[in-house]
Short mmCIF file of C-alpha atoms in Angstrom, two decimals:
data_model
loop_
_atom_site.label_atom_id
_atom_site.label_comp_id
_atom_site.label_asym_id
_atom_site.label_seq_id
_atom_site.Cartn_x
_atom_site.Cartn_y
_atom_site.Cartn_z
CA UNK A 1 0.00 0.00 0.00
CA UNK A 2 0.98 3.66 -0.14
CA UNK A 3 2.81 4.54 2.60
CA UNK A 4 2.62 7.94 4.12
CA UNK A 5 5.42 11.03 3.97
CA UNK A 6 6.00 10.19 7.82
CA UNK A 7 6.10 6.30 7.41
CA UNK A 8 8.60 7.42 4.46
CA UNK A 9 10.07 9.45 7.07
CA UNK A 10 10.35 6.99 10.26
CA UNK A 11 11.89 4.01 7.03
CA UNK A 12 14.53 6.48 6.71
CA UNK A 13 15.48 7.18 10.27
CA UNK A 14 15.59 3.81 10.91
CA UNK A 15 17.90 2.90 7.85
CA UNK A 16 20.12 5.80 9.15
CA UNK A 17 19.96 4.29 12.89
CA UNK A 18 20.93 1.32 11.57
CA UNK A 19 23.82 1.83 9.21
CA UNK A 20 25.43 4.00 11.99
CA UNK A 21 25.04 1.08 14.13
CA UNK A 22 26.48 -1.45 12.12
CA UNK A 23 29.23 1.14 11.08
CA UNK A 24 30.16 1.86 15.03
CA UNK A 25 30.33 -2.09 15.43
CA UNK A 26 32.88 -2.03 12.83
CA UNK A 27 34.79 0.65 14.55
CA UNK A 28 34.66 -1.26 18.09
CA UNK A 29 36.35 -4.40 16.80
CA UNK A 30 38.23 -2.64 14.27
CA UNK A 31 40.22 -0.68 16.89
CA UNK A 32 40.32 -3.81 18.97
CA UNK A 33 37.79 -2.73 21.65
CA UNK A 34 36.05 -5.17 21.22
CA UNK A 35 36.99 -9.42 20.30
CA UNK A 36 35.19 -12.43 18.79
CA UNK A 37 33.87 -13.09 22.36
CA UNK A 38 30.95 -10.15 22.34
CA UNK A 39 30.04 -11.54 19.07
CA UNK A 40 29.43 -14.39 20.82
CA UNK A 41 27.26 -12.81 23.17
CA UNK A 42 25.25 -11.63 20.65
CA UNK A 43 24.99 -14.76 19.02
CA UNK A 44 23.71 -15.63 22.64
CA UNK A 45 20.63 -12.95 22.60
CA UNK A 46 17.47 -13.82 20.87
CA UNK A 47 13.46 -12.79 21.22
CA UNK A 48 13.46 -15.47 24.42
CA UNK A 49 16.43 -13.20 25.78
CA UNK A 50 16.48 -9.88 23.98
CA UNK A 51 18.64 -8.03 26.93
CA UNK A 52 21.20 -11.06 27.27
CA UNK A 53 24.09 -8.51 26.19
CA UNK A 54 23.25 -5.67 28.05
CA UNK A 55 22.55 -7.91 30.98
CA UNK A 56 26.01 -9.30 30.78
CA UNK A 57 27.64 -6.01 29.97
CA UNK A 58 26.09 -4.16 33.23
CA UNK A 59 27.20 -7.14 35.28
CA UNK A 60 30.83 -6.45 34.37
CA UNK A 61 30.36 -2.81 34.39
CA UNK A 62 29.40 -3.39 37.98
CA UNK A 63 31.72 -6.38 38.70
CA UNK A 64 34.90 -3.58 37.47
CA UNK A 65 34.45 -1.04 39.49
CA UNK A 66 34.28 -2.79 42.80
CA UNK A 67 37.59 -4.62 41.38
CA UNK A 68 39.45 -1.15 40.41
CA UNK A 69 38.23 0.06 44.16
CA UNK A 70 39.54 -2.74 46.18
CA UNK A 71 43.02 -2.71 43.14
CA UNK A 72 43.21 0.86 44.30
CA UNK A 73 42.74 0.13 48.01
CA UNK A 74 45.25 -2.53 48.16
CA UNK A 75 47.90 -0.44 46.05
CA UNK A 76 47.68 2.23 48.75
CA UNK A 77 48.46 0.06 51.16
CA UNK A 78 51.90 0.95 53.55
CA UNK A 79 52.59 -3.13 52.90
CA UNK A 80 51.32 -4.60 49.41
CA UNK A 81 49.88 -7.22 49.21
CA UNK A 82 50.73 -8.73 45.77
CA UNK A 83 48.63 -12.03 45.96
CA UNK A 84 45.55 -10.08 46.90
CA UNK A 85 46.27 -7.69 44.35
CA UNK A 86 46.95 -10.47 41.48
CA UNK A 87 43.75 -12.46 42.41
CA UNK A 88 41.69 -8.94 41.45
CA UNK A 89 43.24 -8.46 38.39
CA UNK A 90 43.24 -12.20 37.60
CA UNK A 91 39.09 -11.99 38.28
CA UNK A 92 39.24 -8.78 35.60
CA UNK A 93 41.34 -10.36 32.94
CA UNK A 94 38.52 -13.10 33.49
CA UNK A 95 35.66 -10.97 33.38
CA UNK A 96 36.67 -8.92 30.66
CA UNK A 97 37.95 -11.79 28.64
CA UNK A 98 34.34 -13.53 28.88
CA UNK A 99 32.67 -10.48 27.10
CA UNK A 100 35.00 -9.28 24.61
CA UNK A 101 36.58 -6.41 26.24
CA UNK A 102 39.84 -7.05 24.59
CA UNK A 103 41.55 -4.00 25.60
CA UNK A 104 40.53 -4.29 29.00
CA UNK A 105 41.81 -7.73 29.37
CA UNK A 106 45.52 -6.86 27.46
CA UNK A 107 46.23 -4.32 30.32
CA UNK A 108 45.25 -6.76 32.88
CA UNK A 109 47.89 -9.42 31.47
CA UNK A 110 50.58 -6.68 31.62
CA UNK A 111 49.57 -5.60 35.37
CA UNK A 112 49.67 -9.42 36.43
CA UNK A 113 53.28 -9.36 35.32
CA UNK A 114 54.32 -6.81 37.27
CA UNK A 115 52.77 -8.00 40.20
CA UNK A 116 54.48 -11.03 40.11
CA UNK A 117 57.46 -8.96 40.15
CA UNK A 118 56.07 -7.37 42.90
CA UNK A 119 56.66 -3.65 41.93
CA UNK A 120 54.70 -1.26 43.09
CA UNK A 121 55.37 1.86 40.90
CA UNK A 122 54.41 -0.23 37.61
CA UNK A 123 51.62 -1.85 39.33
CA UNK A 124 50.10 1.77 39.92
CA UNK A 125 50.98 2.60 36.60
CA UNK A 126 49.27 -0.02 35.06
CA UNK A 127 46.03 0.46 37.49
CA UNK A 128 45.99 3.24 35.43
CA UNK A 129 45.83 1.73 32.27
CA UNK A 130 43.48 -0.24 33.15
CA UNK A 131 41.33 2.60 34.17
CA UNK A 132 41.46 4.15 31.02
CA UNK A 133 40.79 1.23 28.93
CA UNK A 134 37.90 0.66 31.15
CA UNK A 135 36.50 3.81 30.85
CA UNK A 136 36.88 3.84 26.90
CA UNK A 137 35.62 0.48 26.60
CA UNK A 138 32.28 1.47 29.00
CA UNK A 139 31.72 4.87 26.92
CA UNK A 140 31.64 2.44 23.81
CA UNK A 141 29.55 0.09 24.89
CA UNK A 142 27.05 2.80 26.49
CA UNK A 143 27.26 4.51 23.10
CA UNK A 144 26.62 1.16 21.36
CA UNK A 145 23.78 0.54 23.68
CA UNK A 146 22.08 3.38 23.27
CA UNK A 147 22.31 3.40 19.36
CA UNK A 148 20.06 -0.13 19.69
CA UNK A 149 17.33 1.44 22.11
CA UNK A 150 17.25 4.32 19.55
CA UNK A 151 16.62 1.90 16.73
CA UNK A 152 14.08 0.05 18.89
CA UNK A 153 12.10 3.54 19.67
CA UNK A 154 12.01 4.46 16.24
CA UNK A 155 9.99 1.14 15.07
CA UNK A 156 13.64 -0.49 13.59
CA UNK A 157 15.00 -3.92 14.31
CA UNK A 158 18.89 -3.82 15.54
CA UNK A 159 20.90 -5.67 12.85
CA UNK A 160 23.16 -8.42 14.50
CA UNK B 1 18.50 -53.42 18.17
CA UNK B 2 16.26 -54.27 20.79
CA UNK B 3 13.90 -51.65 21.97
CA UNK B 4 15.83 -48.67 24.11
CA UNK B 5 13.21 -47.63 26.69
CA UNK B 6 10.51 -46.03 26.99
CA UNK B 7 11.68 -43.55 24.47
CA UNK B 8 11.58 -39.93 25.48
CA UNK B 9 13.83 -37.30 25.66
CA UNK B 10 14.43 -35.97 29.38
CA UNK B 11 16.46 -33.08 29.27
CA UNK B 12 19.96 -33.58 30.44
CA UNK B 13 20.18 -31.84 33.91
CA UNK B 14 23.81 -29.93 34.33
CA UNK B 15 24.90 -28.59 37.73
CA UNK B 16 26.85 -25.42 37.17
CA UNK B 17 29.18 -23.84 39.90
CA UNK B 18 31.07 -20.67 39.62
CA UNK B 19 31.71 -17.95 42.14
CA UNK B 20 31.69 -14.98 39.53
CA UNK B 21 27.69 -14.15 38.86
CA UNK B 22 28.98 -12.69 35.13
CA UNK B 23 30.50 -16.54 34.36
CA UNK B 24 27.02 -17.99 35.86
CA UNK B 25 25.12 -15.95 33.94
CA UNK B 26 27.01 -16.91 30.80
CA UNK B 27 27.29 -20.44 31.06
CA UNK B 28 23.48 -21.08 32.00
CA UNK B 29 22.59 -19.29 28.81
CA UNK B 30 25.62 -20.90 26.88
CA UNK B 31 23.32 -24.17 28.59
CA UNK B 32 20.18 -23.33 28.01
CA UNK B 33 20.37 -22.61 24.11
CA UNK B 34 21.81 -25.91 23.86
CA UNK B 35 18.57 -27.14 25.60
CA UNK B 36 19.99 -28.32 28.77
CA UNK B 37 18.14 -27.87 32.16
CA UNK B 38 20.39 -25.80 34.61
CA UNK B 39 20.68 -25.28 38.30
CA UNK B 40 23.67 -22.62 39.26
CA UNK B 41 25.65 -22.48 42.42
CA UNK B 42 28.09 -20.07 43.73
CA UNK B 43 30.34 -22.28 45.63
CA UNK B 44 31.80 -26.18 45.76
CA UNK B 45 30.05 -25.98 49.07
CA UNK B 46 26.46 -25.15 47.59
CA UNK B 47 26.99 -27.56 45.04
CA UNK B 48 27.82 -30.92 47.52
CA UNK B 49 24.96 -29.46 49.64
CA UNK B 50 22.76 -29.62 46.18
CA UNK B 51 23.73 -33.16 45.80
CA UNK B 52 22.26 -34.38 48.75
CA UNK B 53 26.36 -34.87 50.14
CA UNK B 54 27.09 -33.12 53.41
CA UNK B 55 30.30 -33.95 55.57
CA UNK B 56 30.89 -36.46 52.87
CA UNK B 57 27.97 -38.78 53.69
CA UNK B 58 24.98 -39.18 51.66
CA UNK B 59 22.35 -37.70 53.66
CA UNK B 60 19.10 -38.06 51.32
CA UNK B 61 17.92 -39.88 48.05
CA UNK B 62 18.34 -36.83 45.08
CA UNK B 63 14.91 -36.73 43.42
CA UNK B 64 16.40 -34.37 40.89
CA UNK B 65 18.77 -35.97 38.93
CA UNK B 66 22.27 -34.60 37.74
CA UNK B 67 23.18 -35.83 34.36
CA UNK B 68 26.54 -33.24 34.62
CA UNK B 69 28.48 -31.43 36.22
CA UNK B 70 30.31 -28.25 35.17
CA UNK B 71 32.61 -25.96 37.70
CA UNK B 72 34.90 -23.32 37.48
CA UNK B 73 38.79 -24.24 39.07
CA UNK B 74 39.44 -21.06 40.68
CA UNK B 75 37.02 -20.68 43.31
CA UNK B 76 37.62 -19.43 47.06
CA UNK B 77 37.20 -21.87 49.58
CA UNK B 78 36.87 -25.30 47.87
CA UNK B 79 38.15 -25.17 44.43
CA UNK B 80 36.88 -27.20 41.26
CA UNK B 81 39.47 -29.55 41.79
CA UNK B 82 38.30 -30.13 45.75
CA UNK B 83 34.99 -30.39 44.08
CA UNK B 84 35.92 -32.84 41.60
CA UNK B 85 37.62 -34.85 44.23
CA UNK B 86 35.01 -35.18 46.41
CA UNK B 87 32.23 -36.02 43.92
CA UNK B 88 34.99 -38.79 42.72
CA UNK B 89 35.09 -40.31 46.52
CA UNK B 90 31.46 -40.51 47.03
CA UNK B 91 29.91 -44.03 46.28
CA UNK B 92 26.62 -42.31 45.36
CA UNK B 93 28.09 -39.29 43.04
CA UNK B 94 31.20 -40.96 41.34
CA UNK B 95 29.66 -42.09 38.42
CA UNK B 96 28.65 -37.96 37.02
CA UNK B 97 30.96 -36.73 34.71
CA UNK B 98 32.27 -33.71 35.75
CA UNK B 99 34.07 -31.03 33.36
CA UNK B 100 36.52 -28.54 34.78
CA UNK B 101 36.64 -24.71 33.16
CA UNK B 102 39.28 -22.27 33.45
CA UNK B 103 40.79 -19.20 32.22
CA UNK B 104 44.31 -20.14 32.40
CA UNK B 105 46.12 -23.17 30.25
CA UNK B 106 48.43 -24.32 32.45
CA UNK B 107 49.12 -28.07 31.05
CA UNK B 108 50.31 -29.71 35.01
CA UNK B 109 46.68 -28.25 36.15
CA UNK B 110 44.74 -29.68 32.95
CA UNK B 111 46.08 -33.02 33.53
CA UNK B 112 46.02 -32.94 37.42
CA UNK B 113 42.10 -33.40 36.78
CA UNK B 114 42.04 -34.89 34.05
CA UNK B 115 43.64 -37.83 36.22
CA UNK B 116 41.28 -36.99 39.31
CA UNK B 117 38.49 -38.31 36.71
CA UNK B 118 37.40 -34.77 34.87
CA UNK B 119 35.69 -36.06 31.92
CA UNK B 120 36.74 -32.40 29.98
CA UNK B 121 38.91 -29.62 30.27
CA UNK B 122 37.71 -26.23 29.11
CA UNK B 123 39.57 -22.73 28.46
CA UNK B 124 37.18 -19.97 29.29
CA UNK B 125 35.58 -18.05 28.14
CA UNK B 126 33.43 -20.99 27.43
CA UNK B 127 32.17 -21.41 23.34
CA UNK B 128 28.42 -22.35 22.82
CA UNK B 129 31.06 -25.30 20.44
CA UNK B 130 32.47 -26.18 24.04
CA UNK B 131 28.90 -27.07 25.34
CA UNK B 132 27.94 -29.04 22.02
CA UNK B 133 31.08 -31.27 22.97
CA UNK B 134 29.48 -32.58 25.83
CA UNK B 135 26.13 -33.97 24.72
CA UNK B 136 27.65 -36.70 22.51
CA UNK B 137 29.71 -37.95 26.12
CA UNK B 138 25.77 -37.56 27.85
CA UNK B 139 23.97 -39.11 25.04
CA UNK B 140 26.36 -42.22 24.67
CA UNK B 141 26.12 -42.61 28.47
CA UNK B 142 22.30 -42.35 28.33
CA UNK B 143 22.01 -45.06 25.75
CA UNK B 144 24.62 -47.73 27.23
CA UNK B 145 22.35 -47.28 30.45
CA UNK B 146 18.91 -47.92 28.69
CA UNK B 147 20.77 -50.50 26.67
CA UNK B 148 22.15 -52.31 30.12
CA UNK B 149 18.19 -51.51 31.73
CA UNK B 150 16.95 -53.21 28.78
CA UNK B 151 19.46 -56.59 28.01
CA UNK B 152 17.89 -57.04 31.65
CA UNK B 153 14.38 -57.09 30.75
CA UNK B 154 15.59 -59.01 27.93
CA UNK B 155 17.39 -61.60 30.24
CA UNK B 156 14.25 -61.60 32.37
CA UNK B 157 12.11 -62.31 29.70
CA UNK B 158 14.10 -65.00 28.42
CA UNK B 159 13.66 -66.92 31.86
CA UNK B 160 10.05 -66.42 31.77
CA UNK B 161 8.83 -67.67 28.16
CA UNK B 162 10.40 -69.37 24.55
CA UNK B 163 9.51 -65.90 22.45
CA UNK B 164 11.93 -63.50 21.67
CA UNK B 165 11.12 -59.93 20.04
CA UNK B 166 13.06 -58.53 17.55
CA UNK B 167 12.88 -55.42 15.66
#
């Protein structure tokens, strides 16, 4: 049937939504954000489950930053703890490994080195790191996340 | 063949332990779409206390059945391999496979339970292709049963009249 200017209008919107989606996708595995293992999540998600991923994602989102608060605790300590500090980043590398955060889960492998060599100024250093890859990998994923509940609100079906 | 049973397919029932709620999550779905039933525990502990096995004595008949058994190694408290050992030293729970997971490969640790009597080792994260392996071990196991259950029957029937049925 003849479909209105605005249904012509919505078609388009979603079409836009989800070319930028697919495009940002790219970009996150591209720049190695993200690894095979969130495609795997997705492959995961389906009508019975359609919030497996974001599910998973908030879970490590919350799982993190209790880890990088007790890493930074224990860092600050007078007396370091290294075993403590190496089972943390041992749960991250974990974590982030099991939903694609590749990035995330490279600067853990460094910091585990370090703390095996038990030094504390590269140890802090790579806390850091890890930080910052944590934070860039959460703004993408947020970003990615809300690019889907965009598509969803505008009638559009998120292309997996 | 003789015939194998009555004929209908239970789902398999898997037992999953891991102390990380992201890794339970996952591996109940990773489960799940592969149309196993799940139950999820958080500790070695929980899981023992699940199979009827407290202080290492069988303290009740299981009316659910446990077809598997799938636990993380690195676990505070009891790890996977405590697990594994008990479940191997109990008369009533030796005879469930049990698969180990972990994120590290270290090759001494893989074959430390392989020879405590893991039926699998698995490198996490854990593939949906990891979970498919472990049906055909479940299935085969299922079938030798039904095919023991029924070569009695068989025996039985044998005793009791001249006819034999074949199909």
């Amino acid at each position: 049937r003849h479909r209105s200017r605005r249904e012509q209008a919505q078609i388009m919107e979603v079409g836009q939504l989800q070319r930028k989606f697919v495009d940002y996708t790219a970009s996150l595995f591209c720049e190695g954000f993200l690894d095979a293992q969130f495609t795997q999540l997705q492959q995961l998600q389906d009508e019975s489950n359609p919030d497996f991923v974001v599910e998973v994602v908030s879970l490590f989102f919350e799982d993190t930053e209790k880890l990088l608060n007790d890493l930074t605790r224990a860092l600050d300590q007078q007396i370091v703890d290294f075993k403590k500090v190496d089972a943390h980043v041992h749960q991250l590398k974990g974590s982030s490994s099991s939903i694609g955060a590749q990035r995330v889960r490279n600067a853990c492998i460094a910091f585990r080195n370090f703390c095996e060599e038990q030094n504390t100024d590269a140890c802090s250093k790579c806390l850091q790191q890890v930080k910052q890859e944590y934070s860039l990998a959460k703004n993408k994923l947020d970003t990615l996340f809300r690019l889907e509940q965009q598509i969803a609100e505008a009638g559009g079906a998120v292309p997996m | 063949m003789g015939s194998l049973g009555s004929g209908h397919a239970a789902q398999f029932h898997v037992l999953a332990v891991d102390d990380s709620i992201l890794e339970r999550k996952l591996i109940e779905r990773l489960l799940k779409i592969s149309s196993f039933q799940v139950t999820a525990v958080d500790s070695g502990i929980k899981a023992l206390q699940f199979l009827g096995l407290q202080d290492s004595t069988y303290q009740f008949h299981q009316e659910v059945e446990v077809n598997l058994i799938i636990t993380d190694y690195c676990m505070p408290g009891m790890t996977g391999f405590d697990l594994l050992r008990k479940i191997k030293e109990s008369t009533s729970l030796k005879d469930i496979p049990v698969v180990i997971m972990s994120s590290e490969n270290v090759p001494s640790r893989i074959n430390r339970c392989l020879e405590e009597g893991a039926e699998e080792f698995i490198l996490k994260p854990v593939q949906l292709s990891d979970v498919n392996k472990l049906k055909p071990h479940l299935l085969r196991k299922r079938a030798e049963e039904q095919l023991s259950m029924s070569n009695k029957r068989k025996t039985m029937k044998e005793c009791n009249s001249e006819e034999l049925t074949n199909s």
